[in-house]
Amino acid sequence: MKGIDSVQVYNEKIGQQESFLLFVKTDHCSVCEGLRPQVERFEKDYSLPFYSMNAARLPELAGSLLLFTAPVVLLFRQGKEIHRFARFVPIEELRRKLDRLEEESNV
């Protein structure tokens, strides 16, 4: 998972109108640390890029995305958020959403 370390980098990704996954964590979040490897395992199965960001280090971006908890997994298609998983992320449901996003991106 590549890191997003600035609002500018995030805006570039949105501006490219691509589909991608954004994994959001915060400092000292044990749930985030437990979920991250599970999400990373999916990365090899999909052509869409996976990114991560630390909401505590990018509070202005976290605020603009209305991120009030962690972890959060956001799915984007053509630069727009299409799905949000927050706090408790059902892995199989995430896989189904990724499958669908991959299909739609390849059409």
PDB file of N, CA and C in Angstrom, residues 31-107:
ATOM      1  N   VAL A  31      -6.905  -1.605  16.441  1.00  0.00           N
ATOM      2  CA  VAL A  31      -7.821  -2.162  15.437  1.00  0.00           C
ATOM      3  C   VAL A  31      -7.272  -1.885  14.034  1.00  0.00           C
ATOM      4  N   CYS A  32      -6.726  -0.698  13.834  1.00  0.00           N
ATOM      5  CA  CYS A  32      -6.125  -0.349  12.544  1.00  0.00           C
ATOM      6  C   CYS A  32      -4.970  -1.289  12.212  1.00  0.00           C
ATOM      7  N   GLU A  33      -4.123  -1.528  13.198  1.00  0.00           N
ATOM      8  CA  GLU A  33      -2.963  -2.401  12.982  1.00  0.00           C
ATOM      9  C   GLU A  33      -3.385  -3.838  12.706  1.00  0.00           C
ATOM     10  N   GLY A  34      -4.491  -4.267  13.287  1.00  0.00           N
ATOM     11  CA  GLY A  34      -4.991  -5.613  13.026  1.00  0.00           C
ATOM     12  C   GLY A  34      -5.649  -5.742  11.665  1.00  0.00           C
ATOM     13  N   LEU A  35      -6.306  -4.698  11.210  1.00  0.00           N
ATOM     14  CA  LEU A  35      -7.028  -4.735   9.940  1.00  0.00           C
ATOM     15  C   LEU A  35      -6.111  -4.538   8.741  1.00  0.00           C
ATOM     16  N   ARG A  36      -5.100  -3.725   8.894  1.00  0.00           N
ATOM     17  CA  ARG A  36      -4.243  -3.381   7.750  1.00  0.00           C
ATOM     18  C   ARG A  36      -3.700  -4.600   7.010  1.00  0.00           C
ATOM     19  N   PRO A  37      -3.129  -5.608   7.690  1.00  0.00           N
ATOM     20  CA  PRO A  37      -2.611  -6.762   6.946  1.00  0.00           C
ATOM     21  C   PRO A  37      -3.703  -7.523   6.193  1.00  0.00           C
ATOM     22  N   GLN A  38      -4.907  -7.537   6.734  1.00  0.00           N
ATOM     23  CA  GLN A  38      -6.010  -8.213   6.053  1.00  0.00           C
ATOM     24  C   GLN A  38      -6.364  -7.490   4.753  1.00  0.00           C
ATOM     25  N   VAL A  39      -6.379  -6.175   4.798  1.00  0.00           N
ATOM     26  CA  VAL A  39      -6.666  -5.387   3.597  1.00  0.00           C
ATOM     27  C   VAL A  39      -5.505  -5.507   2.610  1.00  0.00           C
ATOM     28  N   GLU A  40      -4.274  -5.466   3.106  1.00  0.00           N
ATOM     29  CA  GLU A  40      -3.105  -5.568   2.231  1.00  0.00           C
ATOM     30  C   GLU A  40      -3.083  -6.885   1.469  1.00  0.00           C
ATOM     31  N   ARG A  41      -3.596  -7.961   2.068  1.00  0.00           N
ATOM     32  CA  ARG A  41      -3.634  -9.254   1.379  1.00  0.00           C
ATOM     33  C   ARG A  41      -4.474  -9.194   0.107  1.00  0.00           C
ATOM     34  N   PHE A  42      -5.463  -8.342   0.073  1.00  0.00           N
ATOM     35  CA  PHE A  42      -6.316  -8.209  -1.107  1.00  0.00           C
ATOM     36  C   PHE A  42      -5.607  -7.484  -2.255  1.00  0.00           C
ATOM     37  N   GLU A  43      -4.602  -6.720  -1.931  1.00  0.00           N
ATOM     38  CA  GLU A  43      -3.976  -5.844  -2.924  1.00  0.00           C
ATOM     39  C   GLU A  43      -3.477  -6.615  -4.143  1.00  0.00           C
ATOM     40  N   LYS A  44      -2.926  -7.786  -3.931  1.00  0.00           N
ATOM     41  CA  LYS A  44      -2.385  -8.569  -5.040  1.00  0.00           C
ATOM     42  C   LYS A  44      -3.471  -9.125  -5.954  1.00  0.00           C
ATOM     43  N   ASP A  45      -4.710  -9.172  -5.479  1.00  0.00           N
ATOM     44  CA  ASP A  45      -5.815  -9.749  -6.245  1.00  0.00           C
ATOM     45  C   ASP A  45      -6.523  -8.741  -7.149  1.00  0.00           C
ATOM     46  N   TYR A  46      -6.164  -7.481  -7.053  1.00  0.00           N
ATOM     47  CA  TYR A  46      -6.892  -6.440  -7.792  1.00  0.00           C
ATOM     48  C   TYR A  46      -5.920  -5.529  -8.527  1.00  0.00           C
ATOM     49  N   SER A  47      -6.369  -5.012  -9.656  1.00  0.00           N
ATOM     50  CA  SER A  47      -5.510  -4.108 -10.432  1.00  0.00           C
ATOM     51  C   SER A  47      -5.589  -2.669  -9.926  1.00  0.00           C
ATOM     52  N   LEU A  48      -6.640  -2.344  -9.165  1.00  0.00           N
ATOM     53  CA  LEU A  48      -6.754  -0.975  -8.675  1.00  0.00           C
ATOM     54  C   LEU A  48      -5.757  -0.730  -7.550  1.00  0.00           C
ATOM     55  N   PRO A  49      -5.251   0.486  -7.460  1.00  0.00           N
ATOM     56  CA  PRO A  49      -4.254   0.792  -6.435  1.00  0.00           C
ATOM     57  C   PRO A  49      -4.868   0.892  -5.040  1.00  0.00           C
ATOM     58  N   PHE A  50      -4.063   0.538  -4.059  1.00  0.00           N
ATOM     59  CA  PHE A  50      -4.423   0.649  -2.645  1.00  0.00           C
ATOM     60  C   PHE A  50      -3.516   1.709  -2.035  1.00  0.00           C
ATOM     61  N   TYR A  51      -4.106   2.659  -1.316  1.00  0.00           N
ATOM     62  CA  TYR A  51      -3.358   3.712  -0.643  1.00  0.00           C
ATOM     63  C   TYR A  51      -3.709   3.704   0.836  1.00  0.00           C
ATOM     64  N   SER A  52      -2.830   4.278   1.630  1.00  0.00           N
ATOM     65  CA  SER A  52      -3.109   4.429   3.059  1.00  0.00           C
ATOM     66  C   SER A  52      -2.768   5.851   3.476  1.00  0.00           C
ATOM     67  N   MET A  53      -3.416   6.285   4.549  1.00  0.00           N
ATOM     68  CA  MET A  53      -3.091   7.591   5.124  1.00  0.00           C
ATOM     69  C   MET A  53      -3.316   7.535   6.622  1.00  0.00           C
ATOM     70  N   ASN A  54      -2.608   8.386   7.328  1.00  0.00           N
ATOM     71  CA  ASN A  54      -2.771   8.515   8.763  1.00  0.00           C
ATOM     72  C   ASN A  54      -3.571   9.793   9.022  1.00  0.00           C
ATOM     73  N   ALA A  55      -4.803   9.630   9.501  1.00  0.00           N
ATOM     74  CA  ALA A  55      -5.691  10.779   9.721  1.00  0.00           C
ATOM     75  C   ALA A  55      -5.131  11.745  10.759  1.00  0.00           C
ATOM     76  N   ALA A  56      -4.373  11.241  11.726  1.00  0.00           N
ATOM     77  CA  ALA A  56      -3.807  12.107  12.759  1.00  0.00           C
ATOM     78  C   ALA A  56      -2.737  13.032  12.185  1.00  0.00           C
ATOM     79  N   ARG A  57      -2.097  12.610  11.108  1.00  0.00           N
ATOM     80  CA  ARG A  57      -1.041  13.420  10.500  1.00  0.00           C
ATOM     81  C   ARG A  57      -1.556  14.314   9.375  1.00  0.00           C
ATOM     82  N   LEU A  58      -2.792  14.060   8.938  1.00  0.00           N
ATOM     83  CA  LEU A  58      -3.411  14.885   7.900  1.00  0.00           C
ATOM     84  C   LEU A  58      -4.800  15.317   8.356  1.00  0.00           C
ATOM     85  N   PRO A  59      -4.869  16.092   9.440  1.00  0.00           N
ATOM     86  CA  PRO A  59      -6.186  16.431   9.991  1.00  0.00           C
ATOM     87  C   PRO A  59      -7.067  17.226   9.033  1.00  0.00           C
ATOM     88  N   GLU A  60      -6.456  18.062   8.180  1.00  0.00           N
ATOM     89  CA  GLU A  60      -7.272  18.830   7.239  1.00  0.00           C
ATOM     90  C   GLU A  60      -7.934  17.919   6.206  1.00  0.00           C
ATOM     91  N   LEU A  61      -7.217  16.892   5.761  1.00  0.00           N
ATOM     92  CA  LEU A  61      -7.797  15.937   4.812  1.00  0.00           C
ATOM     93  C   LEU A  61      -8.836  15.060   5.502  1.00  0.00           C
ATOM     94  N   ALA A  62      -8.524  14.618   6.720  1.00  0.00           N
ATOM     95  CA  ALA A  62      -9.487  13.818   7.486  1.00  0.00           C
ATOM     96  C   ALA A  62     -10.782  14.601   7.690  1.00  0.00           C
ATOM     97  N   GLY A  63     -10.664  15.875   7.978  1.00  0.00           N
ATOM     98  CA  GLY A  63     -11.852  16.705   8.157  1.00  0.00           C
ATOM     99  C   GLY A  63     -12.658  16.848   6.876  1.00  0.00           C
ATOM    100  N   SER A  64     -11.975  17.060   5.776  1.00  0.00           N
ATOM    101  CA  SER A  64     -12.697  17.233   4.510  1.00  0.00           C
ATOM    102  C   SER A  64     -13.371  15.940   4.063  1.00  0.00           C
ATOM    103  N   LEU A  65     -12.820  14.793   4.482  1.00  0.00           N
ATOM    104  CA  LEU A  65     -13.430  13.497   4.157  1.00  0.00           C
ATOM    105  C   LEU A  65     -14.434  13.047   5.222  1.00  0.00           C
ATOM    106  N   LEU A  66     -14.635  13.887   6.240  1.00  0.00           N
ATOM    107  CA  LEU A  66     -15.556  13.571   7.347  1.00  0.00           C
ATOM    108  C   LEU A  66     -15.193  12.248   8.023  1.00  0.00           C
ATOM    109  N   LEU A  67     -13.917  12.123   8.351  1.00  0.00           N
ATOM    110  CA  LEU A  67     -13.418  10.924   9.031  1.00  0.00           C
ATOM    111  C   LEU A  67     -13.371  11.203  10.527  1.00  0.00           C
ATOM    112  N   PHE A  68     -14.243  10.542  11.267  1.00  0.00           N
ATOM    113  CA  PHE A  68     -14.342  10.785  12.703  1.00  0.00           C
ATOM    114  C   PHE A  68     -13.949   9.582  13.540  1.00  0.00           C
ATOM    115  N   THR A  69     -13.566   8.493  12.908  1.00  0.00           N
ATOM    116  CA  THR A  69     -13.179   7.271  13.593  1.00  0.00           C
ATOM    117  C   THR A  69     -12.111   6.588  12.758  1.00  0.00           C
ATOM    118  N   ALA A  70     -11.571   5.511  13.259  1.00  0.00           N
ATOM    119  CA  ALA A  70     -10.596   4.724  12.513  1.00  0.00           C
ATOM    120  C   ALA A  70     -10.690   3.286  13.009  1.00  0.00           C
ATOM    121  N   PRO A  71     -10.380   2.356  12.175  1.00  0.00           N
ATOM    122  CA  PRO A  71      -9.998   2.494  10.771  1.00  0.00           C
ATOM    123  C   PRO A  71     -11.198   2.782   9.884  1.00  0.00           C
ATOM    124  N   VAL A  72     -10.885   3.317   8.714  1.00  0.00           N
ATOM    125  CA  VAL A  72     -11.892   3.552   7.678  1.00  0.00           C
ATOM    126  C   VAL A  72     -11.302   3.052   6.361  1.00  0.00           C
ATOM    127  N   VAL A  73     -12.119   2.357   5.601  1.00  0.00           N
ATOM    128  CA  VAL A  73     -11.738   1.945   4.251  1.00  0.00           C
ATOM    129  C   VAL A  73     -12.703   2.632   3.297  1.00  0.00           C
ATOM    130  N   LEU A  74     -12.144   3.427   2.392  1.00  0.00           N
ATOM    131  CA  LEU A  74     -12.938   4.150   1.398  1.00  0.00           C
ATOM    132  C   LEU A  74     -12.654   3.570   0.020  1.00  0.00           C
ATOM    133  N   LEU A  75     -13.697   3.368  -0.758  1.00  0.00           N
ATOM    134  CA  LEU A  75     -13.547   2.932  -2.141  1.00  0.00           C
ATOM    135  C   LEU A  75     -13.967   4.078  -3.052  1.00  0.00           C
ATOM    136  N   PHE A  76     -13.132   4.355  -4.041  1.00  0.00           N
ATOM    137  CA  PHE A  76     -13.381   5.438  -4.986  1.00  0.00           C
ATOM    138  C   PHE A  76     -13.491   4.884  -6.401  1.00  0.00           C
ATOM    139  N   ARG A  77     -14.413   5.453  -7.176  1.00  0.00           N
ATOM    140  CA  ARG A  77     -14.531   5.157  -8.599  1.00  0.00           C
ATOM    141  C   ARG A  77     -14.628   6.489  -9.324  1.00  0.00           C
ATOM    142  N   GLN A  78     -13.774   6.649 -10.314  1.00  0.00           N
ATOM    143  CA  GLN A  78     -13.729   7.875 -11.115  1.00  0.00           C
ATOM    144  C   GLN A  78     -13.655   9.123 -10.234  1.00  0.00           C
ATOM    145  N   GLY A  79     -12.850   9.036  -9.190  1.00  0.00           N
ATOM    146  CA  GLY A  79     -12.616  10.185  -8.327  1.00  0.00           C
ATOM    147  C   GLY A  79     -13.698  10.482  -7.311  1.00  0.00           C
ATOM    148  N   LYS A  80     -14.695   9.609  -7.207  1.00  0.00           N
ATOM    149  CA  LYS A  80     -15.788   9.838  -6.251  1.00  0.00           C
ATOM    150  C   LYS A  80     -15.889   8.674  -5.276  1.00  0.00           C
ATOM    151  N   GLU A  81     -16.123   9.003  -4.017  1.00  0.00           N
ATOM    152  CA  GLU A  81     -16.304   7.959  -3.005  1.00  0.00           C
ATOM    153  C   GLU A  81     -17.595   7.199  -3.303  1.00  0.00           C
ATOM    154  N   ILE A  82     -17.484   5.862  -3.367  1.00  0.00           N
ATOM    155  CA  ILE A  82     -18.672   5.050  -3.639  1.00  0.00           C
ATOM    156  C   ILE A  82     -19.036   4.142  -2.474  1.00  0.00           C
ATOM    157  N   HIS A  83     -18.083   3.905  -1.568  1.00  0.00           N
ATOM    158  CA  HIS A  83     -18.413   3.093  -0.396  1.00  0.00           C
ATOM    159  C   HIS A  83     -17.457   3.416   0.748  1.00  0.00           C
ATOM    160  N   ARG A  84     -17.984   3.302   1.950  1.00  0.00           N
ATOM    161  CA  ARG A  84     -17.211   3.596   3.156  1.00  0.00           C
ATOM    162  C   ARG A  84     -17.482   2.512   4.194  1.00  0.00           C
ATOM    163  N   PHE A  85     -16.399   1.929   4.691  1.00  0.00           N
ATOM    164  CA  PHE A  85     -16.459   1.018   5.837  1.00  0.00           C
ATOM    165  C   PHE A  85     -15.768   1.735   6.981  1.00  0.00           C
ATOM    166  N   ALA A  86     -16.397   1.827   8.125  1.00  0.00           N
ATOM    167  CA  ALA A  86     -15.797   2.531   9.256  1.00  0.00           C
ATOM    168  C   ALA A  86     -15.823   1.668  10.503  1.00  0.00           C
ATOM    169  N   ARG A  87     -14.717   1.709  11.226  1.00  0.00           N
ATOM    170  CA  ARG A  87     -14.526   1.050  12.513  1.00  0.00           C
ATOM    171  C   ARG A  87     -14.476  -0.460  12.402  1.00  0.00           C
ATOM    172  N   PHE A  88     -15.595  -1.110  12.136  1.00  0.00           N
ATOM    173  CA  PHE A  88     -15.608  -2.561  11.972  1.00  0.00           C
ATOM    174  C   PHE A  88     -15.812  -2.859  10.493  1.00  0.00           C
ATOM    175  N   VAL A  89     -14.812  -3.479   9.896  1.00  0.00           N
ATOM    176  CA  VAL A  89     -14.831  -3.711   8.455  1.00  0.00           C
ATOM    177  C   VAL A  89     -15.049  -5.194   8.198  1.00  0.00           C
ATOM    178  N   PRO A  90     -16.223  -5.570   7.692  1.00  0.00           N
ATOM    179  CA  PRO A  90     -16.462  -6.977   7.358  1.00  0.00           C
ATOM    180  C   PRO A  90     -15.648  -7.348   6.113  1.00  0.00           C
ATOM    181  N   ILE A  91     -14.654  -8.196   6.302  1.00  0.00           N
ATOM    182  CA  ILE A  91     -13.685  -8.503   5.254  1.00  0.00           C
ATOM    183  C   ILE A  91     -14.347  -9.083   4.009  1.00  0.00           C
ATOM    184  N   GLU A  92     -15.272 -10.007   4.173  1.00  0.00           N
ATOM    185  CA  GLU A  92     -15.907 -10.609   2.995  1.00  0.00           C
ATOM    186  C   GLU A  92     -16.761  -9.595   2.238  1.00  0.00           C
ATOM    187  N   GLU A  93     -17.404  -8.704   2.951  1.00  0.00           N
ATOM    188  CA  GLU A  93     -18.173  -7.656   2.267  1.00  0.00           C
ATOM    189  C   GLU A  93     -17.232  -6.713   1.520  1.00  0.00           C
ATOM    190  N   LEU A  94     -16.084  -6.410   2.124  1.00  0.00           N
ATOM    191  CA  LEU A  94     -15.088  -5.586   1.441  1.00  0.00           C
ATOM    192  C   LEU A  94     -14.644  -6.276   0.159  1.00  0.00           C
ATOM    193  N   ARG A  95     -14.395  -7.581   0.215  1.00  0.00           N
ATOM    194  CA  ARG A  95     -13.980  -8.331  -0.981  1.00  0.00           C
ATOM    195  C   ARG A  95     -15.055  -8.238  -2.068  1.00  0.00           C
ATOM    196  N   ARG A  96     -16.317  -8.398  -1.701  1.00  0.00           N
ATOM    197  CA  ARG A  96     -17.399  -8.305  -2.693  1.00  0.00           C
ATOM    198  C   ARG A  96     -17.439  -6.916  -3.337  1.00  0.00           C
ATOM    199  N   LYS A  97     -17.264  -5.890  -2.527  1.00  0.00           N
ATOM    200  CA  LYS A  97     -17.267  -4.521  -3.067  1.00  0.00           C
ATOM    201  C   LYS A  97     -16.066  -4.296  -3.991  1.00  0.00           C
ATOM    202  N   LEU A  98     -14.913  -4.858  -3.617  1.00  0.00           N
ATOM    203  CA  LEU A  98     -13.730  -4.744  -4.469  1.00  0.00           C
ATOM    204  C   LEU A  98     -13.932  -5.496  -5.780  1.00  0.00           C
ATOM    205  N   ASP A  99     -14.541  -6.685  -5.717  1.00  0.00           N
ATOM    206  CA  ASP A  99     -14.835  -7.446  -6.938  1.00  0.00           C
ATOM    207  C   ASP A  99     -15.695  -6.612  -7.881  1.00  0.00           C
ATOM    208  N   ARG A 100     -16.724  -6.015  -7.323  1.00  0.00           N
ATOM    209  CA  ARG A 100     -17.646  -5.213  -8.139  1.00  0.00           C
ATOM    210  C   ARG A 100     -16.940  -3.985  -8.719  1.00  0.00           C
ATOM    211  N   LEU A 101     -16.145  -3.316  -7.893  1.00  0.00           N
ATOM    212  CA  LEU A 101     -15.411  -2.143  -8.362  1.00  0.00           C
ATOM    213  C   LEU A 101     -14.441  -2.525  -9.472  1.00  0.00           C
ATOM    214  N   GLU A 102     -13.775  -3.653  -9.326  1.00  0.00           N
ATOM    215  CA  GLU A 102     -12.838  -4.134 -10.348  1.00  0.00           C
ATOM    216  C   GLU A 102     -13.580  -4.404 -11.663  1.00  0.00           C
ATOM    217  N   GLU A 103     -14.722  -5.056 -11.573  1.00  0.00           N
ATOM    218  CA  GLU A 103     -15.522  -5.333 -12.772  1.00  0.00           C
ATOM    219  C   GLU A 103     -15.933  -4.031 -13.460  1.00  0.00           C
ATOM    220  N   GLU A 104     -16.420  -3.084 -12.688  1.00  0.00           N
ATOM    221  CA  GLU A 104     -16.883  -1.813 -13.254  1.00  0.00           C
ATOM    222  C   GLU A 104     -15.727  -1.012 -13.848  1.00  0.00           C
ATOM    223  N   SER A 105     -14.548  -1.147 -13.265  1.00  0.00           N
ATOM    224  CA  SER A 105     -13.386  -0.405 -13.754  1.00  0.00           C
ATOM    225  C   SER A 105     -12.865  -0.984 -15.063  1.00  0.00           C
ATOM    226  N   ASN A 106     -13.119  -2.272 -15.293  1.00  0.00           N
ATOM    227  CA  ASN A 106     -12.625  -2.936 -16.501  1.00  0.00           C
ATOM    228  C   ASN A 106     -13.625  -2.904 -17.650  1.00  0.00           C
ATOM    229  N   VAL A 107     -14.751  -2.261 -17.436  1.00  0.00           N
ATOM    230  CA  VAL A 107     -15.779  -2.214 -18.490  1.00  0.00           C
ATOM    231  C   VAL A 107     -15.420  -1.177 -19.523  1.00  0.00           C
TER     232      VAL A 107
END
